[in-house]
XYZ file of C-alpha atoms in Angstrom:
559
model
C 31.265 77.081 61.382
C 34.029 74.351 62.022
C 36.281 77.045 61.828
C 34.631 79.009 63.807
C 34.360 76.157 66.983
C 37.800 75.243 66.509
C 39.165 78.783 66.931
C 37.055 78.650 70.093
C 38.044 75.920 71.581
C 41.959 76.563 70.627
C 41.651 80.324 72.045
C 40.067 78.908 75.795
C 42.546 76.015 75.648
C 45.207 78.629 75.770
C 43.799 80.861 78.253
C 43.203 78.042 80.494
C 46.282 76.261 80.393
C 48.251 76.503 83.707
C 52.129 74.316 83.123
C 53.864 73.253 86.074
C 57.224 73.012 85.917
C 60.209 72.280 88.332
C 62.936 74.436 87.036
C 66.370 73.701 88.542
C 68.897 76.464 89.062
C 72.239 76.793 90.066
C 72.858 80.104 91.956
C 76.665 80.785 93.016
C 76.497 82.854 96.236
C 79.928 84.179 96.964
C 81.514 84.510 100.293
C 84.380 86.392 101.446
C 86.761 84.593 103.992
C 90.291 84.158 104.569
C 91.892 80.918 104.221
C 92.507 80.572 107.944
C 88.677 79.983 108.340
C 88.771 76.567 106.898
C 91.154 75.614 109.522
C 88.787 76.378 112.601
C 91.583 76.512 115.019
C 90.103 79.379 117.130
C 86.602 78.651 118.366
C 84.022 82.180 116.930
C 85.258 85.279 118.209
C 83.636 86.155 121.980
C 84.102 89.425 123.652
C 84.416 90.343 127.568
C 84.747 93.178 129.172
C 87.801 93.273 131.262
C 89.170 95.427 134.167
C 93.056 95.178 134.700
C 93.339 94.500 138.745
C 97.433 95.601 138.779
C 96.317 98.689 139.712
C 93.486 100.377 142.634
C 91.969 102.903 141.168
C 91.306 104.734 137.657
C 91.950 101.402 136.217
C 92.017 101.039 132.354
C 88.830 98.426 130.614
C 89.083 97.223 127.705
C 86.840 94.651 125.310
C 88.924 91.496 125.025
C 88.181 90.356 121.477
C 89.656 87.379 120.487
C 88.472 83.782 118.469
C 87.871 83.724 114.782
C 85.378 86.346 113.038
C 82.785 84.925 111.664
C 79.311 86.107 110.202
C 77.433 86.653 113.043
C 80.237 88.233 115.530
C 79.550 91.763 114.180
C 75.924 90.731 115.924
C 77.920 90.083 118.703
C 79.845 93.371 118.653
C 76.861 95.589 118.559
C 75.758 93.979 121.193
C 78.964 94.531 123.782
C 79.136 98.246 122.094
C 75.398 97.864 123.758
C 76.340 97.279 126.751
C 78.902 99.652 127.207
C 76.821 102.994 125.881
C 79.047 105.988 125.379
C 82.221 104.100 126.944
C 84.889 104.897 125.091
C 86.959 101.133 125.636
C 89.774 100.073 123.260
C 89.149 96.804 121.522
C 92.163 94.252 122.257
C 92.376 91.722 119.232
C 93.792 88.177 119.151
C 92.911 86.522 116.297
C 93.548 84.044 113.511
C 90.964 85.882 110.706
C 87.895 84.545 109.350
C 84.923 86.535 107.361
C 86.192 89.463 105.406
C 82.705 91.192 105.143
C 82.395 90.783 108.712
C 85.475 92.368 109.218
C 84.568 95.257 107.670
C 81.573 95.626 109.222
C 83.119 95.560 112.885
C 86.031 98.019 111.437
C 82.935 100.458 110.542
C 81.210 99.910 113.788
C 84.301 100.205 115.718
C 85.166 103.501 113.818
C 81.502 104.798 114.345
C 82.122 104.254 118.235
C 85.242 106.048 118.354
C 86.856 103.428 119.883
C 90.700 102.550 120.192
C 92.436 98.903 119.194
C 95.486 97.079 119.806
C 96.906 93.893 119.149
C 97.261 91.579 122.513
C 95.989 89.192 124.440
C 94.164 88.914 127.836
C 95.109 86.364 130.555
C 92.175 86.644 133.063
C 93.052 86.434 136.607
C 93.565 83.024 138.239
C 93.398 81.340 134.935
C 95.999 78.704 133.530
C 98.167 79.618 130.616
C 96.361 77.495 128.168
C 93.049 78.548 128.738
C 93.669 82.708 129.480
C 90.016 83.424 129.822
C 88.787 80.130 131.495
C 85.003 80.389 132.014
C 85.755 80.169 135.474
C 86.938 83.706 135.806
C 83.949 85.735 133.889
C 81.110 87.054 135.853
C 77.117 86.193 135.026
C 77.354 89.676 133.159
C 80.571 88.803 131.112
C 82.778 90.789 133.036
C 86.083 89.668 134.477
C 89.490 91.112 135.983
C 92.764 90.358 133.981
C 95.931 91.322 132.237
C 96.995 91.804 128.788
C 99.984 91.228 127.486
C 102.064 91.710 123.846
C 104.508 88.730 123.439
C 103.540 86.136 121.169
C 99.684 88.282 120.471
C 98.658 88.211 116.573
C 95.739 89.732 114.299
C 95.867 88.044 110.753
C 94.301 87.388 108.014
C 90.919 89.622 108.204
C 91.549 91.031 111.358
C 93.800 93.536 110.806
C 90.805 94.652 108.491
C 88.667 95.079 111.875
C 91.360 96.312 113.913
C 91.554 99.086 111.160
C 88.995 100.442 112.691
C 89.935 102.179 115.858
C 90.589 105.492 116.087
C 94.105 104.789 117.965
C 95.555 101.577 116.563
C 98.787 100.277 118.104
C 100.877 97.173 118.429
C 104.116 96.375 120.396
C 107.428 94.784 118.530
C 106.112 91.379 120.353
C 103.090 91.139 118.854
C 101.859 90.198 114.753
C 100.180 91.858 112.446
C 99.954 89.365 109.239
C 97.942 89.563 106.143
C 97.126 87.263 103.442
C 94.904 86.715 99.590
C 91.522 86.975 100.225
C 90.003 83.681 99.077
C 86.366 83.848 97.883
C 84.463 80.931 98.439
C 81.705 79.876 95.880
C 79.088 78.154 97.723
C 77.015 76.320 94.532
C 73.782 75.829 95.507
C 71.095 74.086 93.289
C 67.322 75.843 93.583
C 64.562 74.363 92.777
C 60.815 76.538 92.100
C 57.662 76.099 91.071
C 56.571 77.954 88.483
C 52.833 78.603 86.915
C 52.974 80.016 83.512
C 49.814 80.712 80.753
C 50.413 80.273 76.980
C 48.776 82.659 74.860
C 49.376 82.975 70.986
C 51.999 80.576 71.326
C 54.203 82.318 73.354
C 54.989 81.617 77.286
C 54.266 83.792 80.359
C 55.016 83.519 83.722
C 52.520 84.386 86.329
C 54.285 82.856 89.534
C 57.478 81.706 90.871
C 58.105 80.063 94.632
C 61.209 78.407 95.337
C 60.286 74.742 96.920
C 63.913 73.364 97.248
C 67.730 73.963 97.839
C 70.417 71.486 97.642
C 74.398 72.235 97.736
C 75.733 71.693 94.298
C 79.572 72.082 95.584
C 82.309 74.756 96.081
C 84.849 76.770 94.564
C 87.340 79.363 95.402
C 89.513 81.562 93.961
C 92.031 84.174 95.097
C 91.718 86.605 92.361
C 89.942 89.936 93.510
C 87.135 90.384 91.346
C 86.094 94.149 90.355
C 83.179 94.023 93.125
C 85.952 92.687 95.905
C 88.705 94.856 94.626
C 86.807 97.478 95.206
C 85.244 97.098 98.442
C 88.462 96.581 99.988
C 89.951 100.158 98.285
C 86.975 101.774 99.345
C 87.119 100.277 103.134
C 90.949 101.150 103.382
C 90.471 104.767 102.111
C 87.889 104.860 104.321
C 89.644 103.819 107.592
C 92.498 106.009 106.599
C 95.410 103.298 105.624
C 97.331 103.061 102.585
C 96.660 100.812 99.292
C 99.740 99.698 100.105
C 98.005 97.044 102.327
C 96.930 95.213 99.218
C 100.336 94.441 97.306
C 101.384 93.234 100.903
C 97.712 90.991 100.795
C 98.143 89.526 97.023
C 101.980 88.685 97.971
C 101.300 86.000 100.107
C 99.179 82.988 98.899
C 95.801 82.356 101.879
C 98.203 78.978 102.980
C 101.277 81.747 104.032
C 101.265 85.288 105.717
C 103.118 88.412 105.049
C 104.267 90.056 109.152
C 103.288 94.011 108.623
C 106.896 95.223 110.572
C 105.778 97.550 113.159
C 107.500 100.815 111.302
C 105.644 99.567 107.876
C 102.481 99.347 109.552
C 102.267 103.062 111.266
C 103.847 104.237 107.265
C 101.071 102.861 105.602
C 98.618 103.821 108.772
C 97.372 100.395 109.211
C 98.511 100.812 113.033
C 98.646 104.862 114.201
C 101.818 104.284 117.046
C 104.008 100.950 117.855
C 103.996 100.741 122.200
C 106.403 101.414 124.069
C 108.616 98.723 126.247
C 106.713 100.495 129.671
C 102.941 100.504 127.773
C 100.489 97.356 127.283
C 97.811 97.126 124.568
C 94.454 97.776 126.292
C 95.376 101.403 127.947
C 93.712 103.915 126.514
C 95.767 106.817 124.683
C 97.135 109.410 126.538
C 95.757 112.913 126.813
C 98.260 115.914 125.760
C 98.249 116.762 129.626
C 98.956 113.545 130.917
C 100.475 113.205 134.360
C 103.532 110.774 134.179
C 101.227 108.216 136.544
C 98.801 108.168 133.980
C 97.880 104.420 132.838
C 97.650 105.299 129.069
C 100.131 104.664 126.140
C 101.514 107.443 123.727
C 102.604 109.863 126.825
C 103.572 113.740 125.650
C 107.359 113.374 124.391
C 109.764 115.021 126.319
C 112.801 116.516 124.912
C 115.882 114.951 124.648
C 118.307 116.613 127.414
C 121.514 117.534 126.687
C 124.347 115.938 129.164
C 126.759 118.135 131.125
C 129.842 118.210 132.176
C 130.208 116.733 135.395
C 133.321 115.090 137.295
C 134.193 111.419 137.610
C 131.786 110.815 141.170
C 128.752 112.345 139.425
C 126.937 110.981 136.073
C 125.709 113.585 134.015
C 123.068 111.713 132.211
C 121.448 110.832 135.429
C 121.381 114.602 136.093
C 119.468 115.084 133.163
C 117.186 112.438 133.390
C 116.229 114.066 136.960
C 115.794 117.548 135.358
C 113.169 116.073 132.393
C 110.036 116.442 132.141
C 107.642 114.608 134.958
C 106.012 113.281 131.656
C 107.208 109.955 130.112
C 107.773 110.038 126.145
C 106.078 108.585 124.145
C 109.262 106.479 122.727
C 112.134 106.918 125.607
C 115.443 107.880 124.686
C 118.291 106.025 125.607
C 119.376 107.185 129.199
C 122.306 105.872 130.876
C 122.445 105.471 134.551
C 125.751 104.238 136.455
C 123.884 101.379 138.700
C 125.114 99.708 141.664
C 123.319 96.816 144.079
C 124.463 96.307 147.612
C 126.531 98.188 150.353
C 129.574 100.293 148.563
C 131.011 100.157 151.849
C 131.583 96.541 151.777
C 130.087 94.596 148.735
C 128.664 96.477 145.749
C 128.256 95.877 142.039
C 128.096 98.641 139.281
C 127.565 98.717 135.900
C 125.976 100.852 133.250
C 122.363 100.435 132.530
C 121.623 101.852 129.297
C 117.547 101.753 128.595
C 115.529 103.090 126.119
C 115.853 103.588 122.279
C 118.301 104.383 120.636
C 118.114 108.018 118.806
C 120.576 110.390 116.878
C 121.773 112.025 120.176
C 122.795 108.596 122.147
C 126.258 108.093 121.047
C 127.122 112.007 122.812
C 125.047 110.447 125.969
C 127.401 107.403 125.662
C 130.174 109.542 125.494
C 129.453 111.871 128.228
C 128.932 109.050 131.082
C 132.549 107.503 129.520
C 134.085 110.241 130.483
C 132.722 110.345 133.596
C 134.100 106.536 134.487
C 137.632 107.562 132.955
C 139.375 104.312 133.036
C 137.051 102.344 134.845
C 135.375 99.655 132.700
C 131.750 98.973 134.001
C 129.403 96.364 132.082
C 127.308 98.033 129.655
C 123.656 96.044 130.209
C 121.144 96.783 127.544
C 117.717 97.143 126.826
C 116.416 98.469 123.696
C 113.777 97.999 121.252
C 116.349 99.601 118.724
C 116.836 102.646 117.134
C 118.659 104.514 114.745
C 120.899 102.216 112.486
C 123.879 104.680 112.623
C 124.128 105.837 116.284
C 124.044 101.955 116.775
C 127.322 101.795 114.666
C 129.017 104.752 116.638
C 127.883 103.719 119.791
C 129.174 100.023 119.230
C 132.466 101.105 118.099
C 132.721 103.659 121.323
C 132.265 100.495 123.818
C 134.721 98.470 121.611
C 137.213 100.823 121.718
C 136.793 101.042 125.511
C 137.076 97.448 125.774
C 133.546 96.728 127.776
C 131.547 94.272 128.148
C 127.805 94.271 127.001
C 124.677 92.152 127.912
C 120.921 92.057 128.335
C 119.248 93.253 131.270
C 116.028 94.883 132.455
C 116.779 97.788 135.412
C 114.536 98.104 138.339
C 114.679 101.400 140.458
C 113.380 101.118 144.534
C 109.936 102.184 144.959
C 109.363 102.641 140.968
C 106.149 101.317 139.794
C 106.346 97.766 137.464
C 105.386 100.252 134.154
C 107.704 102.964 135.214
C 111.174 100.745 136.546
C 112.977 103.794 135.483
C 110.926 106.181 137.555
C 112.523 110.045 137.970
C 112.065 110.078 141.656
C 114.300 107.318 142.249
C 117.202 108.177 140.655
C 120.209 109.649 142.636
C 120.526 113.375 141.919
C 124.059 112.794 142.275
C 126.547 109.287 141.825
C 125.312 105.862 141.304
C 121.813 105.226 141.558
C 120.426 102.102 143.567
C 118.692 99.371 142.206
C 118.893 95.762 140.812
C 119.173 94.137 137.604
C 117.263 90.975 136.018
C 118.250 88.900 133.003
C 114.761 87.679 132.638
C 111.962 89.205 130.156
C 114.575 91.640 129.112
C 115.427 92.278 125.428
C 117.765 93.809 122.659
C 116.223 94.177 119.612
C 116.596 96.005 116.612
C 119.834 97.598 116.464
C 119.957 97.368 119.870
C 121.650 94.212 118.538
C 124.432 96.212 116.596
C 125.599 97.441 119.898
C 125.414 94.266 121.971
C 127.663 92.901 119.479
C 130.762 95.245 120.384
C 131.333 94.059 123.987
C 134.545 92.085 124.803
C 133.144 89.979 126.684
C 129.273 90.035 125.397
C 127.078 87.781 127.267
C 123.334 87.163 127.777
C 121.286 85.039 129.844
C 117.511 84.488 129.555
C 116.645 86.922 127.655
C 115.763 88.015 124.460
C 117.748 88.938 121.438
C 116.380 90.822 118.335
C 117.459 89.834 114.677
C 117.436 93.060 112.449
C 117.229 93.155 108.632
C 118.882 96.646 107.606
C 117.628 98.345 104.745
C 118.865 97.432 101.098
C 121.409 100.617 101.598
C 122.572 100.247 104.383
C 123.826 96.560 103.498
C 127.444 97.117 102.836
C 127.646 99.173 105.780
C 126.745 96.918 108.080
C 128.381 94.482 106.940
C 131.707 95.962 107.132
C 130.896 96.749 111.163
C 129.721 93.246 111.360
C 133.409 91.808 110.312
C 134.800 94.599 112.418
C 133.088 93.029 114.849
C 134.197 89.301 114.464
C 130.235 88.444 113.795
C 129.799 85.878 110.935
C 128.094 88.370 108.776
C 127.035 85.815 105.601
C 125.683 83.005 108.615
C 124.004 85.904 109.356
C 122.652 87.008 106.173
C 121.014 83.750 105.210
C 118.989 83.341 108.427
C 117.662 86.557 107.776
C 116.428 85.924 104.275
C 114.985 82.499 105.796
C 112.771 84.516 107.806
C 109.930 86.884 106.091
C 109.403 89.003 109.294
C 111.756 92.903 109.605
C 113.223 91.687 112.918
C 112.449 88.404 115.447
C 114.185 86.831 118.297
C 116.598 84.185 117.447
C 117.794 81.489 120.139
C 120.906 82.043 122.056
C 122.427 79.269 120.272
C 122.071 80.983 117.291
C 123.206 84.086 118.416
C 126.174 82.087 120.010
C 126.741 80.796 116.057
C 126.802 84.117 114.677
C 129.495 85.389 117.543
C 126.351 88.092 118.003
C 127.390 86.981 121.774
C 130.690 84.971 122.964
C 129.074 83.603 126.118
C 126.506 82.963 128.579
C 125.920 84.541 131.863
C 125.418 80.969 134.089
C 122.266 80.309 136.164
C 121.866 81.927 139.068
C 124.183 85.088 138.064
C 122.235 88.158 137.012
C 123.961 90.523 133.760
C 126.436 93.309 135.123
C 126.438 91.857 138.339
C 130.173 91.205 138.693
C 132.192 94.354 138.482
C 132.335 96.061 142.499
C 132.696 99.976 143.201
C 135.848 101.377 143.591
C 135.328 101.720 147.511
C 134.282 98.300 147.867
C 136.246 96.265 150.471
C 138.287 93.110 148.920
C 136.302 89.679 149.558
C 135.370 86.443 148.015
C 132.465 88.222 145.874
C 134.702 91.270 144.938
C 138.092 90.017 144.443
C 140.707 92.598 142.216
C 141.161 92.080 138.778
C 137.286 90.965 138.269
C 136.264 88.953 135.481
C 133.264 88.069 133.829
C 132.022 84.341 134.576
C 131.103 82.635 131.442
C 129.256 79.504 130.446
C 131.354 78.012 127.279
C 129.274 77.620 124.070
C 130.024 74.311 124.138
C 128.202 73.847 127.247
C 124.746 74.888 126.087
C 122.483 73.058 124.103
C 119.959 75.640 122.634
């Protein structure tokens, strides 16, 4: 009968027993987000919808997106993409990085939209340069009026993981594309529940758990992909269409450096679909296959080549052909030359050569043809180039040398030529010189545009910007051996470009002065090519016989 009670009592003791415990937990929730994120230079990503206002009508809109991505700005996104219903506006990106997963969900949503994306910036009319889209210029609605522009523009870290996205991605040579390591972020965080458990025949269970506390426990990171990570990021690139390529470029530069995509790399490995033109800004929309030459959109039809005739010493073949092309801009110009002159011929006139565009197989013969043309006259080559083919850069160079001109940097403006066409067809002379006026400023030689700049006797510059180029691993001793042709310091050379980790970059003219890239500078005041007068030209204090380039000495110029 004891027994019998005791068994009892044990047996309901058990059934009834309800422990409380506080079991402590530590759960490690794992974040994905690029090392620039810890640096919180940009304030979270915002997004406006901008109209340009340098144009009247059929003006191009796109989404300024620019700040740092964080969790919530995909929230934000959806709600702009909202806004803008069936729209189809490219998305313009400046920014520093941030939240990977984030990233990939705006790259999905952009993708989803059909929507376009480009690397650039937008300065927002009547604001200051350090604050582009001042407050003061966006409408109640978050619309505003402004500008975008290329120069100095970047997407890093996890944004080139958004701008993936777009159906049309492009970039100009001005702007960056970087990538990094991801760094995953282990957030430890300490739980605390309450949990109710029963005992019965000696062995424990649960019957409820509620969580009554967190507290952060620390953080740690690492950079090493995990299988989960590794493989969201293959899937997401497949997915978007770019190469895996992307990720030995990612994991070879630590989250505290950056790896610059070069513009040709990035279209190979599809991470951008088309590199803009010098004439196109990021923000215009691509271009239909039947797009009018006026069209406001970037990636215009190509037009052939044309082939340069014969013509005699008064008339300039190439500017015959550039008169019978197509009405359609290409996509990527060819290098046209145009004999230029600025002023009455009658009296006072300049010429010179303006040679524009990039440089392609086919240039040197166009370089050839209008030096024929000119027979002994020597009339300043001025360039402007985002470079070009490596070896028509050689020939060309060594055609000017051996002609004895002098090279510079200039941009070209046409009469009555629109700002994004200076080159325009109508305004070029169907015969003879062609009109117009030359600037030193915001013009450029990159590339091997610098190759050929560095065959002019004299070759000067004056604000404006010159291109370093690394040549390919082949092509080393090559160029080389033109550079010492040349007279250009070709090791001086070589180690500034293995200090830098970027294809191509401008490099002061100091530097370039250094190198003997150039041999002088054009002095204030004095525009490039602007010193050589037509033939016809009557004799005076600005066009004196036996003309000569005015030059600043190096020694004169301090950077």
């Amino acid at each position: 009968m004891r027994f019998a009670i005791s068994f009892l009592v044990k047996c309901l003791f058990f059934r009834s027993l309800l422990v409380f415990l506080l079991l402590t937990l530590p759960i490690g929730a794992a974040t994905l987000q690029a090392a620039e994120e810890k640096k919180a230079a940009q304030p979270p990503m915002s997004f406006i919808l901008v109209r340009s206002f340098l144009c009247q009508e059929n003006c191009p809109e796109w989404i300024s997106a620019e700040g740092r991505i964080t969790s919530d700005t995909p929230a934000r996104l959806r709600k702009i993409l909202k806004k803008i219903g069936d729209r189809k506006l490219p998305v313009v990106f400046r920014s520093e990085g941030g939240d990977v997963d984030a990233a990939y969900a705006m790259g999905r949503m952009i993708r989803k939209a059909g929507l376009e994306t480009a690397v650039g910036g937008t300065q927002l009319k009547d604001c200051p340069v350090e604050d582009t889209r001042c407050q003061a210029a966006i409408a109640k609605d978050g619309t505003a009026v402004g500008d975008t522009y290329s120069a100095g523009a970047y997407c890093f870290s996890a944004c080139p993981l958004a701008f993936a996205g777009g159906t049309s991605r492009v970039a100009s040579q001005w702007a960056f594309i970087g990538v990094h390591q991801i760094t995953t972020v282990y957030n430890k965080v300490r739980v605390s529940y309450r949990i109710e458990y029963k005992i019965v025949n000696g062995k424990k269970k649960e019957i409820s758990r509620k969580e009554v506390g967190r507290k952060v426990a620390g953080q740690s990171s690492s950079t090493k992909l995990g299988k989960k990570a590794t493989a969201a990021l293959t899937a997401y690139l497949k997915e978007m269409g770019v190469s895996q390529d992307v990720i030995g470029l990612m994991m070879g530069a630590t989250p505290d450096s950056i790896n610059i995509v070069a513009p040709a790399d990035a279209v190979r490995m599809g991470l951008a679909t088309d590199v803009l033109a010098y004439n196109e800004r990021p923000g215009m929309p691509l271009c239909a296959p039947d797009a009018m030459a006026e069209a406001i959109c970037h990636g215009h039809p190509v037009a052939e080549a044309p082939v340069p005739a014969k013509a005699t010493v008064s008339q300039a073949p190439v500017q015959d052909a550039a008169a019978d092309t197509s009405e359609t801009l290409p996509r990527t110009r060819p290098m046209d030359f145009l004999v230029m002159y600025h002023g009455n011929c009658q009296e006072e006139c300049t010429q010179w050569i303006s040679a524009d565009g990039d440089i392609t197989p086919d240039t040197p013969a166009r370089l050839e043809a209008i030096l024929k043309t000119l027979g002994e006259r020597k009339l300043p080559v001025v360039l402007q180039s985002n470079g070009g083919d490596m070896d028509a850069a050689f020939a060309m160079g060594r055609m000017v040398r051996a002609a004895g001109l002098e090279t510079s940097i200039g941009r070209t403006q046409l009469p009555n030529c629109p700002k994004l066409d200076p080159r325009c067809i109508a305004s070029i002379a169907k015969s003879g010189p062609t009109e117009g006026e030359v600037f030193a400023g915001r013009a450029y030689c990159l590339s091997t545009c610098t190759v050929v700049l560095t065959s002019g006797t004299p070759r000067i510059v004056g604000y404006s910007a010159i291109g370093l180029v690394r040549p390919a691993a082949a092509e080393y001793t090559k160029f080389f051996a033109y550079f010492d042709e040349m007279g250009v310091r070709a090791e001086t050379y070589e180690m500034m470009m293995l200090a830098t980790s970027i294809e191509q970059g401008n490099i002061l003219r100091s530097q370039a002065l250094d190198l003997g890239i150039i041999n002088g500078i054009i002095p204030y005041g004095e525009e490039p090519g602007s010193h050589v007068c037509g033939p016809d030209a009557k004799e005076s204090l600005r066009c004196p016989r036996n003309q000569k380039a005015e030059i600043v000495p190096a020694a004169a110029l301090a950077n």
